[in-house]
Short mmCIF file of C-alpha atoms in Angstrom, two decimals:
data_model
loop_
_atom_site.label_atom_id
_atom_site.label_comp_id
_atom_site.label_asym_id
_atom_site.label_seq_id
_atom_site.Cartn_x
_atom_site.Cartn_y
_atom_site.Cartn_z
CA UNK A 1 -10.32 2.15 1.85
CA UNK A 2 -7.00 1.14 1.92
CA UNK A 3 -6.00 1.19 -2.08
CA UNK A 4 -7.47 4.53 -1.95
CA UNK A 5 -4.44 5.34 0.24
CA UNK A 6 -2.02 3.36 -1.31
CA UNK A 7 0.15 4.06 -4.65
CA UNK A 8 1.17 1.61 -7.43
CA UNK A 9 4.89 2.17 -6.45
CA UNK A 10 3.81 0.96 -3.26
CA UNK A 11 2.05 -2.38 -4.62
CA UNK A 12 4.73 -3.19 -6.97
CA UNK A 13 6.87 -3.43 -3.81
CA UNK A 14 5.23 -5.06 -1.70
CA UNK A 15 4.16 -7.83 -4.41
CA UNK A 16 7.53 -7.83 -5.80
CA UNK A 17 9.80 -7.75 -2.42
CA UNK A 18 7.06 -8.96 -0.01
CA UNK A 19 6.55 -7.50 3.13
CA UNK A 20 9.04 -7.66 5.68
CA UNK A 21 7.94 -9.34 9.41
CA UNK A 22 4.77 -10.74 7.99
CA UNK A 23 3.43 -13.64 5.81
CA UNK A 24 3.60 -11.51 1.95
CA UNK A 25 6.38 -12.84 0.61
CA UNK A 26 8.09 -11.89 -2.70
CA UNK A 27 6.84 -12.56 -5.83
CA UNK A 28 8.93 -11.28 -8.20
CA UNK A 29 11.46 -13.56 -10.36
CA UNK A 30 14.31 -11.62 -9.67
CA UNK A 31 13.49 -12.97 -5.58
CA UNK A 32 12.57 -16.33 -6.50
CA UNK A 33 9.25 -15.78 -7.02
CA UNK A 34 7.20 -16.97 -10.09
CA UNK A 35 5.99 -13.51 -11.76
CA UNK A 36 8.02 -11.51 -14.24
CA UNK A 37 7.34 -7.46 -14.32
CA UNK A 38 4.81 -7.88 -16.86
CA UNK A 39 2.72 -10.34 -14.35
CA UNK A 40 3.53 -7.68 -11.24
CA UNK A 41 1.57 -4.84 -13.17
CA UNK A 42 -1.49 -7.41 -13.61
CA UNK A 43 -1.62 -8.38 -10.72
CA UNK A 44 -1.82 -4.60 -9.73
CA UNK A 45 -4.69 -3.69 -11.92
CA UNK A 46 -6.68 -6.99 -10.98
CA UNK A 47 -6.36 -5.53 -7.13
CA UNK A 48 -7.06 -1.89 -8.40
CA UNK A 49 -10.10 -3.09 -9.54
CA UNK A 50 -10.99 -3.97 -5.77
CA UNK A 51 -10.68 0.13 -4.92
CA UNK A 52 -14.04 1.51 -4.17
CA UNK A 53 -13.66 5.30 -4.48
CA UNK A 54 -10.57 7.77 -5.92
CA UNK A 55 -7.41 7.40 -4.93
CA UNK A 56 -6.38 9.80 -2.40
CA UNK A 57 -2.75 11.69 -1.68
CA UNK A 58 -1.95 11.33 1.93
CA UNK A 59 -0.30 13.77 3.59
CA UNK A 60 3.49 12.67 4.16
CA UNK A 61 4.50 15.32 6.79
CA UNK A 62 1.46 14.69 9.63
CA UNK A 63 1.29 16.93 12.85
CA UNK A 64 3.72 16.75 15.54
CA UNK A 65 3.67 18.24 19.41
CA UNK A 66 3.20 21.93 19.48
CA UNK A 67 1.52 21.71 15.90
CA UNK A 68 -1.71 19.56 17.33
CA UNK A 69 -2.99 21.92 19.45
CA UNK A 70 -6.61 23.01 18.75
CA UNK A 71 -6.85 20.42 16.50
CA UNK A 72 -9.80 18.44 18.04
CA UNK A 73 -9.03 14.40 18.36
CA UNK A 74 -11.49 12.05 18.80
CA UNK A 75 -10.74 8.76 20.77
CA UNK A 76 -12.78 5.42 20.36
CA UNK A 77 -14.07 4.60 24.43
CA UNK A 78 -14.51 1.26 22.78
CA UNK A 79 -18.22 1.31 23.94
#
């Protein structure tokens, strides 16, 4: 679930600045967009209320080289 994953700081930027190289565009007032703060923190409890399970904390420091071994990765064969 992706809003599971995600944090509010991370909506409020991405509805407020939009996303750069793809279609979300910004929202916000202050970047021409039609939605003061107020609107911005609606908007991000209307989508919260799309989440179907607990929010989680992901960790921000994942495993690198010597660190992944014996740690057992699956693969999709895409059969």
């Amino acid at each position: 679930d992706f809003l599971a994953s995600v944090s509010d700081a991370y909506l409020r930027e991405a509805i407020s600045y939009g996303r750069r190289d793809t279609t979300m565009s910004a929202w916000a007032r202050i970047k021409g967009g039609p939605l003061k703060p107020e609107d911005v923190e609606a908007v991000i409890l209307f989508i919260r209320g799309w989440q179907k399970g607990p929010s989680v904390k992901l960790d921000d420091k994942p495993l690198k080289g010597d660190a992944l071994a014996g740690v057992e990765i699956k693969t999709c064969s895409g059969s």
